[in-house]
Coordinates of C-alpha atoms in Angstrom, one line a residue:
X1 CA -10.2 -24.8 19.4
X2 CA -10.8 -20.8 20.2
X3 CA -13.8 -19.0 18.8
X4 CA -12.0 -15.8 16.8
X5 CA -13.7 -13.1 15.4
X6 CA -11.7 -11.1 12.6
X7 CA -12.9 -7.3 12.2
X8 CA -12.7 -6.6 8.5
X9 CA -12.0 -8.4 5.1
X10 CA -9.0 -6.5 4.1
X11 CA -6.9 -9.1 2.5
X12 CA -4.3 -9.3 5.9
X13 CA -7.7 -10.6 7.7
X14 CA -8.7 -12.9 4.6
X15 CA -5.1 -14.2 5.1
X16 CA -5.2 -14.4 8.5
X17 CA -8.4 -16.0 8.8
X18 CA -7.2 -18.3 6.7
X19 CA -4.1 -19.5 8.1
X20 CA -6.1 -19.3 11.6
X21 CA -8.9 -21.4 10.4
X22 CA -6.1 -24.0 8.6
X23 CA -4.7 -24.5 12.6
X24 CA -8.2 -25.5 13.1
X25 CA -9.5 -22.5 15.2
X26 CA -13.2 -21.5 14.9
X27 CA -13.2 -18.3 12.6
X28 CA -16.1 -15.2 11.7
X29 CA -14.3 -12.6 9.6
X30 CA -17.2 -9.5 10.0
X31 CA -16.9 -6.8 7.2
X32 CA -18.4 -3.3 7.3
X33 CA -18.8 -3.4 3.1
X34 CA -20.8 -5.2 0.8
X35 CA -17.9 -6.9 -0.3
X36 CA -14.3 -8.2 0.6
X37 CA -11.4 -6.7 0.2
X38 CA -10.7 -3.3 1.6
X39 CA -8.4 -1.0 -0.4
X40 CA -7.4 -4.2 -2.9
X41 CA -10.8 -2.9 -4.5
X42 CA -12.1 -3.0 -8.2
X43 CA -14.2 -1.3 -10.2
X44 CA -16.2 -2.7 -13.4
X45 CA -18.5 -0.9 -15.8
X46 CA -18.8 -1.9 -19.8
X47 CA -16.3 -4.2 -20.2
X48 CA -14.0 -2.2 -18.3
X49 CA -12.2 -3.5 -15.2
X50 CA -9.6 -1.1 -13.2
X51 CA -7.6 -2.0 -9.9
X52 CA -8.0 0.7 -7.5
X53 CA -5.8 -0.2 -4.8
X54 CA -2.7 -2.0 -5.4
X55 CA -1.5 -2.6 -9.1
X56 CA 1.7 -4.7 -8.1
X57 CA 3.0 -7.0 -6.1
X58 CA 6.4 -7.3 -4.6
X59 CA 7.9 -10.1 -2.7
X60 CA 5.2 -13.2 -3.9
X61 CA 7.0 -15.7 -1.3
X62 CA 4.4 -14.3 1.3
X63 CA 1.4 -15.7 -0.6
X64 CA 3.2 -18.5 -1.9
X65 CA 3.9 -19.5 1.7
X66 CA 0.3 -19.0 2.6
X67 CA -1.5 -20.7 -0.1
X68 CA 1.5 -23.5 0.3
X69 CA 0.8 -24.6 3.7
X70 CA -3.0 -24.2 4.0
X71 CA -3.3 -26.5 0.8
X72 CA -3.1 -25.9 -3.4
X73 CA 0.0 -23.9 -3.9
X74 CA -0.5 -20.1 -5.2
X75 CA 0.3 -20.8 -8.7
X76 CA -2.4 -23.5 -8.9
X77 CA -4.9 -20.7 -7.9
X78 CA -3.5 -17.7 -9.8
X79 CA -1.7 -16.5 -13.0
X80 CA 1.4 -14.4 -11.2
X81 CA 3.5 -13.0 -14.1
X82 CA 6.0 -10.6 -13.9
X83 CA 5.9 -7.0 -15.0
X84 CA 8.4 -6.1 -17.5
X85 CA 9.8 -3.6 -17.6
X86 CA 8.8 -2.8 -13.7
X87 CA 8.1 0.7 -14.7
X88 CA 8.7 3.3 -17.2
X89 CA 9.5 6.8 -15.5
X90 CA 9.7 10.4 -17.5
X91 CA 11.6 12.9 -16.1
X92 CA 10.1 17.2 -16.0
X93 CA 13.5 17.5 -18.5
X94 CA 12.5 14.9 -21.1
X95 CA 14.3 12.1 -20.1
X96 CA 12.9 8.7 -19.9
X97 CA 13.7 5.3 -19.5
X98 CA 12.3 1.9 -18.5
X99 CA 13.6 0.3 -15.4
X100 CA 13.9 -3.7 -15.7
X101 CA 12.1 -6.2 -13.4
X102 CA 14.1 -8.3 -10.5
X103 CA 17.5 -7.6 -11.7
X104 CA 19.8 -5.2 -10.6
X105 CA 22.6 -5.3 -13.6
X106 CA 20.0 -4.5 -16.5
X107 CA 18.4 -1.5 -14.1
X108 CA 22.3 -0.3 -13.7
X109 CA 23.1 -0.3 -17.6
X110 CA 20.3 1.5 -18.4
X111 CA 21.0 4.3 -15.8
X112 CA 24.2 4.3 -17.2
X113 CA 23.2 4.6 -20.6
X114 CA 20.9 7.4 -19.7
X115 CA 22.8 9.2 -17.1
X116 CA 26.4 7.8 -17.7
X117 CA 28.4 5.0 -15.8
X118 CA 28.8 7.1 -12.4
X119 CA 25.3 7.6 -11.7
X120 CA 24.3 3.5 -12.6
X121 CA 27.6 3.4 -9.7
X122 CA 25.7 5.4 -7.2
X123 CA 22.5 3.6 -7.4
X124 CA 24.2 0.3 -7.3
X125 CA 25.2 2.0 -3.8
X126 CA 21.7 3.1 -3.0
X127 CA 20.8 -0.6 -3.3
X128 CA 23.5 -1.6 -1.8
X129 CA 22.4 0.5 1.6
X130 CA 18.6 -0.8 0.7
X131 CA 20.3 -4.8 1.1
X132 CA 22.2 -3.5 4.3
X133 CA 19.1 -2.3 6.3
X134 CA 17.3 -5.4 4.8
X135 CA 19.6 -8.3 6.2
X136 CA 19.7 -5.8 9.4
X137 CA 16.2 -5.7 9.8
X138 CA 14.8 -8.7 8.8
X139 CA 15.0 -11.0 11.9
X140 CA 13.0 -8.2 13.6
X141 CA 10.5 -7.5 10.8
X142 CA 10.1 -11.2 9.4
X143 CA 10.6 -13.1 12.1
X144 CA 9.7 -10.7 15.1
X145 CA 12.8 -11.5 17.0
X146 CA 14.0 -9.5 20.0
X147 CA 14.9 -5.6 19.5
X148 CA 18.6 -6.4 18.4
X149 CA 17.7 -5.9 14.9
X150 CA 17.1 -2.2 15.3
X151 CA 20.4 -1.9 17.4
X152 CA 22.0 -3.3 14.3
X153 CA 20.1 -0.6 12.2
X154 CA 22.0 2.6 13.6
X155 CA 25.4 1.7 11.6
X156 CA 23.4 1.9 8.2
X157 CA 22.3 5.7 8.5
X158 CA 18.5 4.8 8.4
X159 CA 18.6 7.3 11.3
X160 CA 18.6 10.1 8.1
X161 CA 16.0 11.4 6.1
X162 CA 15.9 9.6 2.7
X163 CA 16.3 13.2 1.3
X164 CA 19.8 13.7 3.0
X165 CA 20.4 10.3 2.3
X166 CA 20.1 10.9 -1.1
X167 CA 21.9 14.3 -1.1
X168 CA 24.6 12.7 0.5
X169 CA 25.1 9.7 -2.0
X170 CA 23.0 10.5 -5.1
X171 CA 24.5 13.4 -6.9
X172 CA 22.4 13.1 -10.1
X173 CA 19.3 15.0 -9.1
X174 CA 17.5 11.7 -11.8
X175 CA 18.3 9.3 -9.6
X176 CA 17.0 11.5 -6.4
X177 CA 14.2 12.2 -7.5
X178 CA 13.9 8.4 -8.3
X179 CA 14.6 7.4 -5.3
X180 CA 12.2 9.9 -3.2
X181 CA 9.1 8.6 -5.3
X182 CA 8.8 5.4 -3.2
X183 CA 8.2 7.8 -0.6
X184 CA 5.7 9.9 -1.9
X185 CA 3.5 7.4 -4.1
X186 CA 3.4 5.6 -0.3
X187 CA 1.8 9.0 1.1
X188 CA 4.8 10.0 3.2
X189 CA 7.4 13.3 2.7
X190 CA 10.6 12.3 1.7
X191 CA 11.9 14.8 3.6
X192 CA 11.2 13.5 6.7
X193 CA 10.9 9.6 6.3
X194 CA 13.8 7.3 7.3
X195 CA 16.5 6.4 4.8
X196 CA 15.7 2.6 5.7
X197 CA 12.8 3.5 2.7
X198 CA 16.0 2.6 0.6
X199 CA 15.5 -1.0 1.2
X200 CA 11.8 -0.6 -1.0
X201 CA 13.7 0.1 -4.3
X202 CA 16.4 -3.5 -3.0
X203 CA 13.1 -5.2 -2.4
X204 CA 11.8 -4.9 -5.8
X205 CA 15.4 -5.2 -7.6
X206 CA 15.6 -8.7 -5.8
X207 CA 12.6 -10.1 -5.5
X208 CA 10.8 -8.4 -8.3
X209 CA 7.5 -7.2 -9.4
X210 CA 4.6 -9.2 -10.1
X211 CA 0.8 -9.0 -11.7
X212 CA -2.1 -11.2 -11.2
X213 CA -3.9 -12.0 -14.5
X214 CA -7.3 -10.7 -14.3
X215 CA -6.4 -8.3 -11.9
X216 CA -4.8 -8.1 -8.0
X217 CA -8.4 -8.4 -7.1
X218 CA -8.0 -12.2 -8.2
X219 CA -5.5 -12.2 -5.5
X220 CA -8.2 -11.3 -2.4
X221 CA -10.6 -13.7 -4.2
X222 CA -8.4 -16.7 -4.1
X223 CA -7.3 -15.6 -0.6
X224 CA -10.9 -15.0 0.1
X225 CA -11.9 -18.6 -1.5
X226 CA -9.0 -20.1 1.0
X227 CA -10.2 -19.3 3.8
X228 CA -13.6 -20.5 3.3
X229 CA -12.4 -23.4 2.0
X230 CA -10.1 -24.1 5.4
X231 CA -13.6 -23.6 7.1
X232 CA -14.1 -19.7 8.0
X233 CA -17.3 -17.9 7.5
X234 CA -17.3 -14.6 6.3
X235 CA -20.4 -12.0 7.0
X236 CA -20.2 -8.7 4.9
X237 CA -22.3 -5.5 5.6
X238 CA -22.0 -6.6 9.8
X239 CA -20.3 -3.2 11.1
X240 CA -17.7 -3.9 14.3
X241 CA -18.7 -0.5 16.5
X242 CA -17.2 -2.1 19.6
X243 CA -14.5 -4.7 21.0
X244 CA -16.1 -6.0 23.9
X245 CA -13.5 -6.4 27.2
X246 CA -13.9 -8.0 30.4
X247 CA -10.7 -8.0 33.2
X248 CA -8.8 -6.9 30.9
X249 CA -9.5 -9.7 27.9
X250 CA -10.9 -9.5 24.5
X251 CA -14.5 -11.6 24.8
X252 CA -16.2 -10.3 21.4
X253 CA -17.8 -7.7 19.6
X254 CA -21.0 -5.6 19.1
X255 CA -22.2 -5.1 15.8
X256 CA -24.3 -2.0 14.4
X257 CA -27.7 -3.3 15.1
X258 CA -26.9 -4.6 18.4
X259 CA -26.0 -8.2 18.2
X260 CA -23.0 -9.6 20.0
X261 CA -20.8 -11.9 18.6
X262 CA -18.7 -13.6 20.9
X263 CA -14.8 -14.7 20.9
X264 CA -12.3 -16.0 22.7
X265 CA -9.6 -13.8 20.4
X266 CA -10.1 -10.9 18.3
X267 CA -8.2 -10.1 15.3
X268 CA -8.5 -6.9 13.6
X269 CA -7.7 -5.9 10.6
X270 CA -9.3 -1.7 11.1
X271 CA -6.9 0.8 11.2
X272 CA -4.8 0.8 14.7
X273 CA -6.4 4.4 15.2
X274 CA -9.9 3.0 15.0
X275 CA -9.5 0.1 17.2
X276 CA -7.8 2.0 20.4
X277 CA -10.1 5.3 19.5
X278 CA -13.3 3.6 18.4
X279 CA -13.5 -0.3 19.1
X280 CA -12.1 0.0 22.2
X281 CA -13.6 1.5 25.3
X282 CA -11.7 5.4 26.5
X283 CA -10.8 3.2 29.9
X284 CA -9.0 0.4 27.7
X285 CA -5.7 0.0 26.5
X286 CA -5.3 4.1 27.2
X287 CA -1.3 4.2 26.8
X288 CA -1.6 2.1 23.2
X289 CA -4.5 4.8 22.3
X290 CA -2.4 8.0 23.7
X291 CA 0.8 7.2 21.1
X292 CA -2.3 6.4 18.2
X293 CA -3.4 9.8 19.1
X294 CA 0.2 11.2 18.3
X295 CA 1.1 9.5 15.0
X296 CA 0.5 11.4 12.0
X297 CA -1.2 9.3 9.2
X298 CA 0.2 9.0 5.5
X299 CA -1.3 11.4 2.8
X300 CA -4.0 9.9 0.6
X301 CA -4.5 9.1 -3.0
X302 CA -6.5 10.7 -5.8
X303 CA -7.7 8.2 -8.4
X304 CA -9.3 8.9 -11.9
X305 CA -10.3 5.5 -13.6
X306 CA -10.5 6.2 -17.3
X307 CA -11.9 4.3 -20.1
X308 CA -10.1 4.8 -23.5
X309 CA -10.8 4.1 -27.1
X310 CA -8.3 3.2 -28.7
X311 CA -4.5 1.8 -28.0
X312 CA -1.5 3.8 -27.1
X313 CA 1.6 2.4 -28.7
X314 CA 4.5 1.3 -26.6
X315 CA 2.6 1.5 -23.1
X316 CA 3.9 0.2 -20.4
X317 CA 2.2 -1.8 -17.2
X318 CA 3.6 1.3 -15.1
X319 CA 4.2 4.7 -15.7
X320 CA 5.7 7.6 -13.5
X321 CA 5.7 10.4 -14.4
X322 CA 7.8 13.4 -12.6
X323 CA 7.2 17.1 -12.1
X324 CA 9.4 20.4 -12.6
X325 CA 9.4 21.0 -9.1
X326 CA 9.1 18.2 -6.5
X327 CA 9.1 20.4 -3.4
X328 CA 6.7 22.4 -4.3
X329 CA 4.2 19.3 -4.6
X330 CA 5.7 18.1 -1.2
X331 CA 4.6 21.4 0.6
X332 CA 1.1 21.2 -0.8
X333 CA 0.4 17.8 0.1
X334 CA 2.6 17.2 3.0
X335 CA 2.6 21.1 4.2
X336 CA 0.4 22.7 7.1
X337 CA -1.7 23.8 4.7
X338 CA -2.2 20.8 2.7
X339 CA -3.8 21.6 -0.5
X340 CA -3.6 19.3 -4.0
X341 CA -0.6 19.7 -5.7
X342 CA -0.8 21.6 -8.9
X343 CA 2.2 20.1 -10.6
X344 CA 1.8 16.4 -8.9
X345 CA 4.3 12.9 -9.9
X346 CA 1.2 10.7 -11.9
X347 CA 1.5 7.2 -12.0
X348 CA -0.8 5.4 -14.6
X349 CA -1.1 1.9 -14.2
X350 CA -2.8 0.1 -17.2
X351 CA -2.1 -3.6 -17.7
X352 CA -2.3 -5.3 -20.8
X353 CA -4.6 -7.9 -19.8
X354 CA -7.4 -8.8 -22.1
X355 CA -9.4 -9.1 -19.3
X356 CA -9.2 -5.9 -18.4
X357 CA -11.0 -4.1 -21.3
X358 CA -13.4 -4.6 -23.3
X359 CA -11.9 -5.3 -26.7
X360 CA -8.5 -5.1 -28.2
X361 CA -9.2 -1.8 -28.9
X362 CA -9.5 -0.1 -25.4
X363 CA -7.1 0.7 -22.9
X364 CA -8.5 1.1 -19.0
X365 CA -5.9 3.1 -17.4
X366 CA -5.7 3.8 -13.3
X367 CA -4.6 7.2 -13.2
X368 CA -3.3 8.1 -9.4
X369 CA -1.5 11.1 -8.0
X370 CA -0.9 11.6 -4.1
X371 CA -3.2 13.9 -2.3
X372 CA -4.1 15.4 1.4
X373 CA -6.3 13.5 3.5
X374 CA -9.8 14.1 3.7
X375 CA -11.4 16.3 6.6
X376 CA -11.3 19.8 6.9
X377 CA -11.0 21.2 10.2
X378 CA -10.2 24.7 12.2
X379 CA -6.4 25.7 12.7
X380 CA -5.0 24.0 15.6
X381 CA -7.1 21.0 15.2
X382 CA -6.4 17.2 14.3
X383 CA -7.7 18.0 10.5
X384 CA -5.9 21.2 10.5
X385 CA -4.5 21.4 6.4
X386 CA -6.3 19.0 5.3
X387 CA -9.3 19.5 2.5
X388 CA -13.0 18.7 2.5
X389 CA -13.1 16.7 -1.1
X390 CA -16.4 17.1 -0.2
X391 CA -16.5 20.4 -1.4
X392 CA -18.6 21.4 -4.7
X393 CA -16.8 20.9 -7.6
X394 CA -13.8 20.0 -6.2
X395 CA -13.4 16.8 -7.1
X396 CA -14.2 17.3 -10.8
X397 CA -12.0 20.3 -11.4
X398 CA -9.0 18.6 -9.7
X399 CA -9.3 15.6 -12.4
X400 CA -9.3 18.3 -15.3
X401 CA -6.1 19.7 -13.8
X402 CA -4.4 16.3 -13.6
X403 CA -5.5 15.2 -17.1
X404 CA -4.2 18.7 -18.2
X405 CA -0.3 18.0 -16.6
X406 CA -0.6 14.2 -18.3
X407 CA -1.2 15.6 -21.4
X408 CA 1.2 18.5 -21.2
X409 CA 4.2 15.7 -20.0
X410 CA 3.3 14.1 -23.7
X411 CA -0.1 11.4 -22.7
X412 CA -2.8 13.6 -23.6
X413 CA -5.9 11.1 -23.9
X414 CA -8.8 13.2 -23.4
X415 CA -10.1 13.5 -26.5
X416 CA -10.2 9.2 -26.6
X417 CA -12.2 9.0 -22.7
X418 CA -15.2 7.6 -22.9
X419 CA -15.9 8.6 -19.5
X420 CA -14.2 8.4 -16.2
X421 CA -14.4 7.7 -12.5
X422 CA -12.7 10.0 -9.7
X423 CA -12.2 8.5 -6.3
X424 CA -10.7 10.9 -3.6
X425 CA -9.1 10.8 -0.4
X426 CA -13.2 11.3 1.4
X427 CA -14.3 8.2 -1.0
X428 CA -11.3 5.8 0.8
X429 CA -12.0 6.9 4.3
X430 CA -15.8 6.3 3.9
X431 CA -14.8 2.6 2.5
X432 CA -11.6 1.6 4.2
X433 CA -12.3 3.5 7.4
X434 CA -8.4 5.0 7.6
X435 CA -8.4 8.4 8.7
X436 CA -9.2 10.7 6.0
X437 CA -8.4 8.3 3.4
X438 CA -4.5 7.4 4.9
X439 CA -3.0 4.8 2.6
X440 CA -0.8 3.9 5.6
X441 CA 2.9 4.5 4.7
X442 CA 4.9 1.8 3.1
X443 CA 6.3 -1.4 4.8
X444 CA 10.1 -0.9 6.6
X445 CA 9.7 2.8 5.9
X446 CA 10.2 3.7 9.6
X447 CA 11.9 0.8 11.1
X448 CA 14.0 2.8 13.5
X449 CA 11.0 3.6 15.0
X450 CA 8.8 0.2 14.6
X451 CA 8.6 0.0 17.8
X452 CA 6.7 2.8 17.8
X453 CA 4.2 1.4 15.7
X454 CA 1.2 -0.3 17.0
X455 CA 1.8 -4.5 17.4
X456 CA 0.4 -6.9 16.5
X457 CA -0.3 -8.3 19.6
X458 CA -2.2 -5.5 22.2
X459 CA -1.9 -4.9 25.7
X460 CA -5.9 -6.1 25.8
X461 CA -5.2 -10.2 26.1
X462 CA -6.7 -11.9 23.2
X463 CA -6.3 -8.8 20.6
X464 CA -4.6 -8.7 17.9
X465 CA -3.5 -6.1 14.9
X466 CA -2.9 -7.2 11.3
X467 CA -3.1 -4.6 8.5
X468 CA -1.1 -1.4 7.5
X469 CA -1.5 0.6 10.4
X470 CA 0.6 -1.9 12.4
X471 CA 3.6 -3.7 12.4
X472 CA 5.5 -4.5 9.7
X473 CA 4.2 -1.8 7.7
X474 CA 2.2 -0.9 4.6
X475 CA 1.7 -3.3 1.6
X476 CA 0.3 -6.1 0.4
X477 CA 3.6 -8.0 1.1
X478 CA 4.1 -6.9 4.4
X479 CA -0.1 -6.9 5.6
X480 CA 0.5 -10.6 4.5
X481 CA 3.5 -11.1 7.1
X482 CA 1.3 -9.4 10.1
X483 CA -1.2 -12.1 9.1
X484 CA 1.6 -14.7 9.3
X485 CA 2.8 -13.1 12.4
X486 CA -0.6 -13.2 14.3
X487 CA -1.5 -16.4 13.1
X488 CA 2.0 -17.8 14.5
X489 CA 1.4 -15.9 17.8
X490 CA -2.1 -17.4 18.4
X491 CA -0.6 -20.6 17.2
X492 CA -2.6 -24.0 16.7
X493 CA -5.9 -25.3 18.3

């Protein structure tokens, strides 16, 4: 049995404490907050209960598999119902639609019943190139076998931007600008990120969406509840400032106040910045903090939680909605000058879960648009074009502007908000401790270049990496395989 200290209560540490503790290892998950969870957060007031992380979830098998072998199966635990239709998207020229969930031939008709028979013809192609990279890939990113997966990766064009993979395939600029939103609403500039991102909208065609009655903050409680029930102990407000080494091996960790906890492994579930810049001594692990150093995070999210009077009629679980001019919200956020986007794509996420609101006659709605990182800094710098949503006012008088371009693309609810909430870029890096708020970009989105991204297993022996930062990617899906991944790296006591 090894002593193993987890660094943070995001849910890819619950679930890897969890499985850990289940092969009968000795487990401390230690958690900065006042509370589990990390960016699967929640926030209650009146009756009113918003999601403001995660909304969805795709590909289910990963908790199923969790909860399955470490004792009651998932759906024992949790209500998992799918969302249908899996969203409902508005385009700048009037056009809308709803997208089916997990099923490719009703998503197809009604593409071609909004945009005629050869555009449902070249998104069946899009997916088809999404199912390509997928059965390339997913040796390598599910079962972490040897780099022949990305060798069989270069024949599928993920070597391309998704925007010149869409160009190329996708001549209805709908279905382009369809297809580049998985990029953005993961923080990332379509411009530049692989084509393998095609394999996000195959993922959720296939395997399709899901919601957790109650909320997906359900899901980190009954993950949460798991672990402790397969024997780890979980401390919250005890602040990781240091991985402790010795001859080149992980041996514990220094909390805030001093105290030393020690370990024989160390899994964290911090951003893979923090750990080699911060955790980690500036004599450790110097070639794994060097390429941190290099990598560029994801943009951020801008949040406004809003509690409504009143019901709006026909409203869906998920709605996009699109801009005029997608570029130009690309160069503000994503540009060397980053600065919020004045025309951004919204997505408002508003369940209709009783549970969720206070009576029948309220709506709680997660308004979210993409947004530069937090942390102004001098030309030239690290923070160079990012903002200070510290700044007076700021804030506020962005929220005004976005409730102004949802009401001018036809969901004007300001005159039924009780009141609201705005959580920016500055309010995620002060919780989740990513660097300036970085959502981390979505899972597979740059698998010719995984290797480039921090594993799960470091060069330090007896560290290990779940979470976004590292590999496979972004996602509650794919934080939940890096879990598995450790967990079947460390193996049984």
């Amino acid at each position: 049995m090894a002593r193993v200290v987890v660094v943070g209560a995001g849910i890819a540490g619950l679930a890897a404490a969890a499985r850990l503790a289940d092969f009968g290892h000795a487990v401390t998950v230690l958690e900065q907050a006042p509370s589990v969870g990390g960016q699967v957060g929640v926030y209650a007031r009146d009756g009113y209960t918003f999601d403001t992380g995660p909304t969805t979830l795709t590909l289910p098998a990963v908790y199923r598999d969790l909860f399955r072998t470490t004792g009651r199966p998932l759906e024992r635990e949790l209500d998992l119902v799918p969302v249908e239709p899996a969203w409902h998207v508005r385009f700048a020229d009037g056009v809308e639609l709803d997208l089916p969930n997990a099923g490719r031939a009703g998503t197809l008709r009604a593409l071609a019943q909004s945009f005629g028979p050869g555009s449902a013809a070249q998104w069946d192609a899009a997916l088809r190139h999404g199912e390509r990279i997928w059965r390339a890939a997913r040796r390598r990113i599910v079962a972490y076998a040897p780099s022949d997966g990305l060798v069989r990766l270069r024949p599928t064009g993920a070597g391309r931007s998704l925007r010149a993979s869409a160009e190329r395939s996708l001549g209805d600029a709908h279905l382009r600008t369809l297809l580049e939103c998985h990029a953005v609403h993961a923080g990332l500039d379509p411009r530049h990120t692989s084509a393998a991102l095609t394999v996000v909208p195959y993922v959720e065609h296939t395997f399709g969406t899901w919601y957790v009655t109650g909320g997906m903050r359900r899901l980190v409680e009954a993950v949460a509840e798991r672990a402790a029930t397969r024997g780890a102990r979980t401390r919250t407000s005890a602040e990781v400032v240091q991985v402790l080494v010795s001859d080149g091996r992980a041996t514990g960790v220094r909390l805030a106040g001093g105290e030393i906890v020690p370990a024989d492994l160390v899994v964290t579930d911090a951003h893979a910045a923090q750990v080699y810049a911060g955790l980690l001594g500036p004599s450790v692990a110097g070639r794994e903090r060097r390429r941190s150093a290099r990598s560029v995070p994801s943009a951020s999210a801008f949040t406004i939680l809003l509690a409504l009077r009143g019901r709006t009629p026909s409203l869906r679980h998920r709605t996009v909605l699109f801009p005029d001019e997608a570029d130009a919200e690309l160069d503000a956020v994503f540009g060397p000058d980053a600065r919020p986007a004045d025309d951004p794509t919204i997505h408002v996420a508003s369940p209709d879960d009783p549970a969720m609101r206070p009576s029948a006659d309220a709506e709680a709605w997660t308004v979210q648009v993409r947004a530069p990182r937090h942390g102004p800094g001098p030309r030239g710098s690290v923070a160079a074009g990012t903002v200070d949503w510290t700044a007076a006012g700021l804030a506020d008088r962005y929220a005004d502007r976005v409730l102004a371009v949802l009401a001018a693309r036809g969901m004007d609810v300001r005159g039924r908000v009780l009141w609201r909430v705005v959580r920016t870029p500055r309010d995620l890096e002060r919780e989740i401790r990513s660097p300036g708020g970085s959502t981390a970009g979505p899972s597979l989105a740059g698998l010719p270049g995984l290797p480039r991204r921090p594993a799960n297993r470091s060069s330090v022996r007896g560290l290990f990496l779940v979470g976004g930062s590292t590999r496979p990617g972004g996602g509650l899906a794919f934080v939940g395989l890096s879990a598995a991944a450790v967990a079947d790296m460390v193996g049984r006591a």
